[in-house]
Each structure stands twice: as structure tokens, then as C-alpha cells.
Amino acid sequence: MNPTDAADTCHGRVRDREATRQRILDSARELFTQEGYAQVSSRSIAAEAGVNVALINRYFGAKRGLLAEVIAEDAAFPQLVQGERQTLPRRIAEHVVHRTLGEGTPLQRALLHSLGDPDLKSVFEERLQSAIIGPLADYIGGPDARTRATLVAALLIGVGNVRRMGGADALMEADADALVQRLTGIVERCLEE
């Protein structure tokens, strides 16, 4: 056994690195969902995954790196910038109606309780740039692409914030198809050159 495999040994078993890494991710997602980010320690994640806590640092750098990967796995936005350019506004509008105004994933709901955590805030800020604004700007191209992409991000975040503050009842009660149609027009305007 080489020295790097020794760290992946638990109770005399050599573990597959990718399987171990995935088990840590799965354990973190489960604990973050059940308890929220701030209440979960690296030690509790390691215990849940059945690994040494050092593996969290080895594979993810720290609990924050693990959080970033769990959030990335949970995110749906990257798939929106795949497909035909002319259907992009509708895909974004559907995302807003069905994902942002919907119940969201269990992980998203759990992380709302930890929004004040500096790690969570910085991971969300990085994801905003790297997973929404950057890819969308690259996808749409043209003059002021980053400004137009930021307008769409503001729409996504704004609707989500209004929902979290309890002010989206009228939107959540509206006909979903009519709401998608209206939002499609708004997104089209945001994306115009």
C-alpha cells in the first residue's frame, strides 16, 4: 500500500478515493440539509462518512470547500446556458417560476437558516460570478454581455429574496404559465443588446 492510500484506510479497509470523496459529499449534503451549515462541524461530517477528518481537508481544503462542492452539485443554473440561444429567456423564466418560486431543494431550504455565515456568503458570491454571471455573459456574448448577465442574475436573486422575505405570495399563487410568459418578456429585455 502506498502512503497516500494509507490515509484512505479505515478499520483495515482500503477505500476507493472517488467513492470516499463522494461519501463525504453525500454526508455533508445530508447534514447541511438536516442541521444547516453553521451547526455542522467537519468532525461530524467525517463521522457520518466513516472517514478521518483529515480527508475533508485533503479532498476539499476545508469545510468551506466542501460546502462549495455541495452547492455546485445542487445547482441547476449551469444547464440553463445550454441549448438554443432563442429559447434562453424562456428557460430562465421557467427556472424562476419552478425553482426559485417553488419550494427549492431541501438543501436550499436548510441553508437559508445559515445565510449570515461568512463561509456561506462567500461561497454564494463566488457561485454568483462563476456559475451564473460568467457563463451567461459568455453564452450571450456581444456588447455589455456582463451587464446584461448581471441584470438577469439580479432578477433571479431579487425574486428569491422577495420569496424568502414572505412577499411573493401573489407570485406563488399566480398561474405558472402566465408567469413564465411575463418573465420571459422581462428576461428578453434584460438580454437585449
XYZ file of C-alpha atoms in Angstrom, residues 37 63-64 67 116-124:
13
model
C -24.257 24.758 7.568
C -15.495 22.603 5.363
C -15.965 25.704 3.190
C -19.853 23.464 1.064
C -25.368 35.062 7.933
C -22.408 32.663 7.960
C -19.350 34.271 6.281
C -18.382 30.992 4.539
C -21.827 30.581 3.057
C -21.936 34.221 1.979
C -18.566 33.998 0.224
C -19.457 30.687 -1.466
C -22.718 32.229 -2.737
